[in-house]
Structure formats: C-alpha cells, structure tokens
mmCIF file of C-alpha atoms in Angstrom:
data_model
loop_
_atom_site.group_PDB
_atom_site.id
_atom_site.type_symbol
_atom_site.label_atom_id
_atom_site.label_comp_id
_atom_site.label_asym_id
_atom_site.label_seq_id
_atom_site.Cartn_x
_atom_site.Cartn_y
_atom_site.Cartn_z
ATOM 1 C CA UNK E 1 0.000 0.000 0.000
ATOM 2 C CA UNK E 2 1.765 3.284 -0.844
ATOM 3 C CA UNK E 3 1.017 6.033 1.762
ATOM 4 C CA UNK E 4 -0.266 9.099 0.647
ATOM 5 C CA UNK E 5 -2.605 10.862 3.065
ATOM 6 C CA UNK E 6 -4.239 9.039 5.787
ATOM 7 C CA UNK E 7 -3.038 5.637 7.843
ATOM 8 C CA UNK E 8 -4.869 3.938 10.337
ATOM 9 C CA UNK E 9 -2.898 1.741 13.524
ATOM 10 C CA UNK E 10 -3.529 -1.502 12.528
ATOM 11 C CA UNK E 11 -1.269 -0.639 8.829
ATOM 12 C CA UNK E 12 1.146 1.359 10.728
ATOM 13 C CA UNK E 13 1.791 -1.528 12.616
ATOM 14 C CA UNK E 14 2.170 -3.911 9.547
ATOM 15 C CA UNK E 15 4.522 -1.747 8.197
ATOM 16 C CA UNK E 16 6.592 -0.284 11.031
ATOM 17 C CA UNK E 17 7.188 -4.904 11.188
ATOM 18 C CA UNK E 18 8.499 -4.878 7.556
ATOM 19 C CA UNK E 19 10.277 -2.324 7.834
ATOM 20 C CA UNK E 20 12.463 0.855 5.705
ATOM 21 C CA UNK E 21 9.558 3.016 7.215
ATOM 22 C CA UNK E 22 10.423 6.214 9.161
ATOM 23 C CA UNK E 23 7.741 7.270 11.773
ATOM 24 C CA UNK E 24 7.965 11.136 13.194
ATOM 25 C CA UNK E 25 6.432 12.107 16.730
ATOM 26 C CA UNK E 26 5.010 15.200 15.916
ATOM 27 C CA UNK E 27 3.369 15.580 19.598
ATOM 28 C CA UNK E 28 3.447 19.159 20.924
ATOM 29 C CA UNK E 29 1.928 21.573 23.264
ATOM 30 C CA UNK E 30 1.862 25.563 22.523
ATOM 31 C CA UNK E 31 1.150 25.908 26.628
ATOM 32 C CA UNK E 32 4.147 23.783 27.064
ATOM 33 C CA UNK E 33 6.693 23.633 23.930
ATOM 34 C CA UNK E 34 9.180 20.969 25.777
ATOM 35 C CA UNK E 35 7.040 18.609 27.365
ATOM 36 C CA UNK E 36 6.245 16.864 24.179
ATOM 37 C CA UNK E 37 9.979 15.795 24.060
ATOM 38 C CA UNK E 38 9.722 14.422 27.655
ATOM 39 C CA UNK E 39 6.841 12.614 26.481
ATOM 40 C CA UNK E 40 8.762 10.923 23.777
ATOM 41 C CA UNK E 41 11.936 9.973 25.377
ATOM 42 C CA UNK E 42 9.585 8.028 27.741
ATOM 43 C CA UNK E 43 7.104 6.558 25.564
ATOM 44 C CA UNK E 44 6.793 6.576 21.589
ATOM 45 C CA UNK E 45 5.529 4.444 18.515
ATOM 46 C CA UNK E 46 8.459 2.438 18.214
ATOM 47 C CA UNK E 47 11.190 3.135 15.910
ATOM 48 C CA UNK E 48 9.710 7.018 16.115
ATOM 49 C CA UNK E 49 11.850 10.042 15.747
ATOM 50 C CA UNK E 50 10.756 13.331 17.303
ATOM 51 C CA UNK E 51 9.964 16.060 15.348
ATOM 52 C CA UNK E 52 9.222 19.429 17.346
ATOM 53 C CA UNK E 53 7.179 22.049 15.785
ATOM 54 C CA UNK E 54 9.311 25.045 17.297
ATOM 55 C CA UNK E 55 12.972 23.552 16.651
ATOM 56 C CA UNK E 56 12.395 21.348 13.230
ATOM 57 C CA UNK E 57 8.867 22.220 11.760
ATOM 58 C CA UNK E 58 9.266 26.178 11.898
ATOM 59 C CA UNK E 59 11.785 29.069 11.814
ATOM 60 C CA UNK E 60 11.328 31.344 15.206
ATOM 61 C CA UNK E 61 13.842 33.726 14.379
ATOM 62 C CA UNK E 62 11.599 34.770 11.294
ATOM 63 C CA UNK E 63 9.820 37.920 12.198
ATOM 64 C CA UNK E 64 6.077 39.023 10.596
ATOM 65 C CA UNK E 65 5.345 35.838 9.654
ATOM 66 C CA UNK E 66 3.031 34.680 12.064
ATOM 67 C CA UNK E 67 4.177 32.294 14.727
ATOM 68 C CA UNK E 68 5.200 29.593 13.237
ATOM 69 C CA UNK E 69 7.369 30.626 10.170
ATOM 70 C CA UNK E 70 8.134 27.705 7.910
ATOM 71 C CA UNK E 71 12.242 26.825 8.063
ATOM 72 C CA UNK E 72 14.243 28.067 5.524
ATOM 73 C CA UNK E 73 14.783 24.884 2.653
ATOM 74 C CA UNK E 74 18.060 24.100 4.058
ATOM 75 C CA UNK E 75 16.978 23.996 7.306
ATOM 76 C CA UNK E 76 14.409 21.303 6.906
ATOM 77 C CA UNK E 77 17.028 19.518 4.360
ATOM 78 C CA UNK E 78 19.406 19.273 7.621
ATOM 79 C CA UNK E 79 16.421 17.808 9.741
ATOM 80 C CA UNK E 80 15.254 15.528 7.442
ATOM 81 C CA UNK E 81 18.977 14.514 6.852
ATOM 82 C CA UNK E 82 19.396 13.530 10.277
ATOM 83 C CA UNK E 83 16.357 11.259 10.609
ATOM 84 C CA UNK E 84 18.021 9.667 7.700
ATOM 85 C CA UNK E 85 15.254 10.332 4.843
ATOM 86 C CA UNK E 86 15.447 10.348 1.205
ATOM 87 C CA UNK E 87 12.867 10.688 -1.342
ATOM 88 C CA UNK E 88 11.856 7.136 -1.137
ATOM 89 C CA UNK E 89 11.820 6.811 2.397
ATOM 90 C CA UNK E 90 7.808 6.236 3.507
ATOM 91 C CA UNK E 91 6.780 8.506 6.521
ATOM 92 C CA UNK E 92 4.199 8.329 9.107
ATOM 93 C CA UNK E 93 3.685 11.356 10.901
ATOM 94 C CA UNK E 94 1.323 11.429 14.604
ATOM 95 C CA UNK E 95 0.671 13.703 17.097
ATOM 96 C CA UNK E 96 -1.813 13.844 20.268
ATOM 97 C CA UNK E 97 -4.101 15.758 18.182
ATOM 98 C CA UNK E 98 -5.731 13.065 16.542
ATOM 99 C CA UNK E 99 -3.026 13.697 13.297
ATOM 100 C CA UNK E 100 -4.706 17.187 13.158
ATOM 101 C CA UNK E 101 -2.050 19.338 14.060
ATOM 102 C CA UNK E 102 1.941 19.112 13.831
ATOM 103 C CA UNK E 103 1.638 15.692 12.203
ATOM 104 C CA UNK E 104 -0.340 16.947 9.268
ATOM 105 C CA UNK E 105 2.067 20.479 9.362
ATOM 106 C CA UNK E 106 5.016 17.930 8.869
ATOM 107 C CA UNK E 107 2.699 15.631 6.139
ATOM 108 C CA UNK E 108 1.787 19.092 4.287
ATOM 109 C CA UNK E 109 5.922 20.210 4.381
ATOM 110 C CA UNK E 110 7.004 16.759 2.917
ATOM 111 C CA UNK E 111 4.426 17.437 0.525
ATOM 112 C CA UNK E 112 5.997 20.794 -0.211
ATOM 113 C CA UNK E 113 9.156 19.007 -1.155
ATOM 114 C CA UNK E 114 7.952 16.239 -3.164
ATOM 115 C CA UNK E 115 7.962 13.489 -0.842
ATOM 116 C CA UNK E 116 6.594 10.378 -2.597
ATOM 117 C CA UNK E 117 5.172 8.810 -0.037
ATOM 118 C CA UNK E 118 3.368 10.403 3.413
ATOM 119 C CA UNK E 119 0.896 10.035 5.909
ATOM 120 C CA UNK E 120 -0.960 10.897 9.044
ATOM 121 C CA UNK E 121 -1.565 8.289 11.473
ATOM 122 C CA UNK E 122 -5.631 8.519 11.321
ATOM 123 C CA UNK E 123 -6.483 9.164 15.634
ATOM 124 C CA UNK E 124 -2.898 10.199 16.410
ATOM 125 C CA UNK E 125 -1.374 7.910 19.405
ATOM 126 C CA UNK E 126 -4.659 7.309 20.936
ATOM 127 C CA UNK E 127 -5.778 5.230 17.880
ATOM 128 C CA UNK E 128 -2.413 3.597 18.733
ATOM 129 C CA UNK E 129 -2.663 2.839 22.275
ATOM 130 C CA UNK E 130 -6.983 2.453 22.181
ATOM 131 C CA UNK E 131 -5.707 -0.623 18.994
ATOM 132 C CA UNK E 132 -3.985 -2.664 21.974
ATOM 133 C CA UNK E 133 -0.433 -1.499 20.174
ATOM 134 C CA UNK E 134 2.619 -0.981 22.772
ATOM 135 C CA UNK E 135 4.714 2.136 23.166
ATOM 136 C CA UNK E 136 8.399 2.187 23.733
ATOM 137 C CA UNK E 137 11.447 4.361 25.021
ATOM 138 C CA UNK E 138 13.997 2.515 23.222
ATOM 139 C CA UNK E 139 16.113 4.904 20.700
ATOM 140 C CA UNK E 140 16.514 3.811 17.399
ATOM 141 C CA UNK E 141 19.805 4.697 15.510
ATOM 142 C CA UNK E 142 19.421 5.992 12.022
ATOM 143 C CA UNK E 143 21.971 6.481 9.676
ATOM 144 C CA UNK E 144 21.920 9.951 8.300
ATOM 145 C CA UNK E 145 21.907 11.025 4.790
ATOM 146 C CA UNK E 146 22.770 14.339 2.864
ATOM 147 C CA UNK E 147 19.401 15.410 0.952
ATOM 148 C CA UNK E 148 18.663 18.895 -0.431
ATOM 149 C CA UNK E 149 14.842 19.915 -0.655
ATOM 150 C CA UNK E 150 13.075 22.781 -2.094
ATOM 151 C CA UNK E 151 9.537 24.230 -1.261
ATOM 152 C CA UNK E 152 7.197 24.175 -3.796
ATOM 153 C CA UNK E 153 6.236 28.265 -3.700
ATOM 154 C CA UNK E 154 3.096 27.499 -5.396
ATOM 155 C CA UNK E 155 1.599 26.162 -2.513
ATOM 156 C CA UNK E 156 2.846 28.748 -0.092
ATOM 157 C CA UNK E 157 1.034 32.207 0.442
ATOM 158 C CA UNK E 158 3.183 34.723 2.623
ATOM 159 C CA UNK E 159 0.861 37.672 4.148
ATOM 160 C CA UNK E 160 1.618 40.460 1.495
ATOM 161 C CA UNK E 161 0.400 37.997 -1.062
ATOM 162 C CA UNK E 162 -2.416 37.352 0.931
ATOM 163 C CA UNK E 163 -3.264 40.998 1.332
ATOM 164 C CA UNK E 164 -3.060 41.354 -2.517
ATOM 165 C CA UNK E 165 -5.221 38.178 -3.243
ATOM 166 C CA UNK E 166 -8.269 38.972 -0.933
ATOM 167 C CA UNK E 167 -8.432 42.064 -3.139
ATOM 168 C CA UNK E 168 -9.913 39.878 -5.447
ATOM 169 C CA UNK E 169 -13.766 38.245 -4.912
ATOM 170 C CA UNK E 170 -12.676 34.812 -6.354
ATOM 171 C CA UNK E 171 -10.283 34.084 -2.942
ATOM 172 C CA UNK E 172 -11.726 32.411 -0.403
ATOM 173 C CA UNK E 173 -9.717 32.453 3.124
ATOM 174 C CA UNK E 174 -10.544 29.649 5.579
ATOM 175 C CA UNK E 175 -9.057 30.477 9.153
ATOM 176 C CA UNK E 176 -9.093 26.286 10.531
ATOM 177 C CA UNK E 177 -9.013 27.996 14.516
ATOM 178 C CA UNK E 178 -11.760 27.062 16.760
ATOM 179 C CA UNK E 179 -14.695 29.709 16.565
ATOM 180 C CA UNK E 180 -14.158 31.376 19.873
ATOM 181 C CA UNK E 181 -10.442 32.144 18.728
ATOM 182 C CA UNK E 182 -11.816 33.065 15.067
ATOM 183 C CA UNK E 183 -14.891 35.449 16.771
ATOM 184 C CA UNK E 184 -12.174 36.913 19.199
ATOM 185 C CA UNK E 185 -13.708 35.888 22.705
ATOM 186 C CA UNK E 186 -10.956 33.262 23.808
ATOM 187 C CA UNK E 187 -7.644 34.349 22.439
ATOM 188 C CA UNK E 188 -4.601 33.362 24.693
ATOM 189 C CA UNK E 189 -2.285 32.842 22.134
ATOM 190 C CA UNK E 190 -1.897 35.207 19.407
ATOM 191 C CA UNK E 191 -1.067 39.180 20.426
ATOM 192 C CA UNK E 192 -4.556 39.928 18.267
ATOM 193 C CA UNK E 193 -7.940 38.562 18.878
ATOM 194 C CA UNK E 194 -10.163 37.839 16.094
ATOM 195 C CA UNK E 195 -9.564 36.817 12.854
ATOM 196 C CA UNK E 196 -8.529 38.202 9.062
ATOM 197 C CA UNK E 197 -10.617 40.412 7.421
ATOM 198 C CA UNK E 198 -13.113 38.371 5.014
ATOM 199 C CA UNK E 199 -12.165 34.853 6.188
ATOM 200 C CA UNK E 200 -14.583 32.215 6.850
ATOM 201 C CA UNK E 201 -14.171 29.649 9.856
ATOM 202 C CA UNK E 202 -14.128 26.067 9.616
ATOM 203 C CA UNK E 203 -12.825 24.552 12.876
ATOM 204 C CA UNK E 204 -10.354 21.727 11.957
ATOM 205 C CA UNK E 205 -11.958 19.626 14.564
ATOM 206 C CA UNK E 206 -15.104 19.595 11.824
ATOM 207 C CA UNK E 207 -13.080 17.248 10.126
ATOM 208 C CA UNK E 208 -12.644 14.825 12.637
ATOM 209 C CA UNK E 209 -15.447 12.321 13.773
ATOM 210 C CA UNK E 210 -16.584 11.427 17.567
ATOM 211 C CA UNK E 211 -14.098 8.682 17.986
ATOM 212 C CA UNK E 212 -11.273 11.389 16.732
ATOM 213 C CA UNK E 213 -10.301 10.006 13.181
ATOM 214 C CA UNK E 214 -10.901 12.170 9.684
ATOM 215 C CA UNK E 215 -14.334 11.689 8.493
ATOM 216 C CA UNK E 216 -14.508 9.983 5.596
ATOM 217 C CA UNK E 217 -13.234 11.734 2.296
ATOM 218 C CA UNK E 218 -16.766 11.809 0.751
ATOM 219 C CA UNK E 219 -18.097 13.549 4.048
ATOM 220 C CA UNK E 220 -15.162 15.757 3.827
ATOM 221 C CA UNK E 221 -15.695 16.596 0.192
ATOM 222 C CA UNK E 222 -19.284 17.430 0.925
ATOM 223 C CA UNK E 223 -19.142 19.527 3.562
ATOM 224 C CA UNK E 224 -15.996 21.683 2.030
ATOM 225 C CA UNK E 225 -18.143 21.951 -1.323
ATOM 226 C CA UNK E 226 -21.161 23.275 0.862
ATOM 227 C CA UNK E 227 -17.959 25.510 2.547
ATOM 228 C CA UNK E 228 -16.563 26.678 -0.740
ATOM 229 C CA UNK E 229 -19.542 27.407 -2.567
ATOM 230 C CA UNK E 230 -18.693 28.976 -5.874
ATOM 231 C CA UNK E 231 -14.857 29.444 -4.887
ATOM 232 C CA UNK E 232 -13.010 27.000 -6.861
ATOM 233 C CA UNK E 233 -10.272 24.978 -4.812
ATOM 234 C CA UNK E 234 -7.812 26.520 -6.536
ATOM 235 C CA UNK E 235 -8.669 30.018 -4.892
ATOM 236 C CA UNK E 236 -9.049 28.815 -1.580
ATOM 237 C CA UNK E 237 -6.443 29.544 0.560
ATOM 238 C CA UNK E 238 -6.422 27.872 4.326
ATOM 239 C CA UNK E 239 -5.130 29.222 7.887
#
C-alpha cells in the first residue's frame, strides 16, 4: 500500500514490522513547547523520531510571519537529513491531536518538497494505544543522509500575497481555529484577537469524527463543497 494521506494503527503496525519506514512524533503543546519531548523519550511508537514544531517544523527567528514561520529549505534539508530520509523513504507522521495538528504540518511540508510517499496516522497515538499497540522508550539509531529539498512556492502564500489576493472576490480564506479564537472571545495565544478580514471559519476539529479520526473523504468533500460554494479549490487559501 503506498502512503499518501491518511493511515490507520492496525497498517502502521504492519509496516513499522516490515520495515524501511520512518515514523515522526510530531506531539506538541503551545502551553508547554518541551514537554512533548519528555513525552517521547519516555514513551513513543516504536522506531519514532521526534519532530518538534518550534525547533524542526518552523523558523522562530523569522519575524512578521506569524508564529510559526516555515524553516528556511536548508533547514528542513538538515532535519530531514538527520532522521536519515530520502525521497523514497515512507513517513508516518502522529501527534496527540488526533493527526490534526503538527503531524499533518510535517505531512503538508514533505508534501511541499515532493515526498513520494506520506501520511498521518488517522487518531494520532490514541488510535495507537486504544488498537492494543505498545509504546516504547527505546532509541533507534538511524543512519543519516545528505538530501537537499526545495519548497514548492506554489503552494505557499506569505501575508503580502495574501493581502493582494483577498483584493480579489474569487479568494476564499478559511481560518481552521476554533470559533471562539476566530470570533475573538478566547484568544490566549496570538497578540490579536479575532480573525482576518473576510475569512470564513471552519474549525479543523469539523473534520474529525466522535471517535477522533478524519471523516470519511466523501463527508469531507461534501461539507468543504457546501464551505466553498462557488470558490473554486484553486482560490481557496487555508489558515
């Protein structure tokens, strides 16, 4: 089966058994950036490298770009170097987010580089655990390699391109935040409450079901069409 978006625990754990797969940790708190990292050095998917959003998935230094900047290309060519990647290395990326959050930031970079194969672990670790599969605190070895990656710029929109596109009626702007933090009643992250002028809100935890997996891609596709209206895909843009 070649991995492309979604993975559930029962595959992962086929695969992670015949091996040449790499599996990122992607778990990470915005309350508390390090604890993730304590998390995994006691207990991870096995064979799992940790990926943190702050050190490997983003740029802090950047300034104006929100707070997460994506790293620079040669950046996330060193990380991906040391986990010992190449373009036909498989990933699995999961977080404790259900695969909603880091884990599908780190799916959506890979994708940005031309990764052939990536996914999200559908339920994040507590599909894992709730499948009966064990966790583990042994650290695997992995012999580095010496890649180079570029970001595909077509699929990136920086803020004064944003400002320009929303000048046109065909762009549709889709802020993924839960509606209090979109409305601007609970903000306790971001120095601004509220949201960007002329974006709509669709909570990413719309596109999860009760049990915390994706809904199914034909639920998915009919509820973004209903979202999208006459916007064509190609003019949405998503925050």
């Amino acid at each position: 089966m070649k991995l492309s978006t979604l993975i559930d625990a029962q595959a992962l754990s086929a695969r992670i058994r015949t091996g040449g797969l790499l599996v990122v940790d992607c778990r990470f708190e915005l309350a508390d950036p390090r604890r993730a990292a304590r998390d995994h050095a006691q207990a991870h998917i096995p064979g799992a490298v940790y990926a943190s959003l702050d050190d490997d998935l983003s740029d802090l230094s950047k300034t104006g770009l929100g707070r997460h900047p994506l790293p620079d290309a040669a950046a996330f060519s060193a990380t991906l170097s040391r986990w010992g990647w190449t373009p036909d290395t498989p990933v699995v990326a999961y977080d404790a987010a259900n695969g909603a959050l880091a884990a599908a930031r780190l799916w959506w970079m890979l994708r940005l580089v031309g990764a052939r194969e990536a996914a999200v672990l559908d339920g994040g670790i507590a599909a894992w655990t709730r499948a009966g599969f064990a966790l583990d605190a042994n650290v695997l070895q992995r012999k580095p390699t010496r890649i180079d990656v570029v970001f595909d710029p077509s699929r990136i929109v920086y803020t004064d391109a944003l400002v320009e596109a929303l000048k046109d009626a065909r762009t549709l702007l889709v802020d993924a935040r839960a509606a209090p933090r979109y409305r601007g009643e609970n903000e306790t992250l971001d120095k601004v409450a509220g949201h960007i002028p002329g974006a709509v809100n669709r909570p990413f935890a719309d596109n999860l079901d009760a049990e915390g997996c994706f809904k199914s891609a034909a639920q998915l596709r009919a509820e973004f069409a209903s979202l999208l209206g006459s916007h064509r895909p190609a003019d949405t843009i998503h925050s």
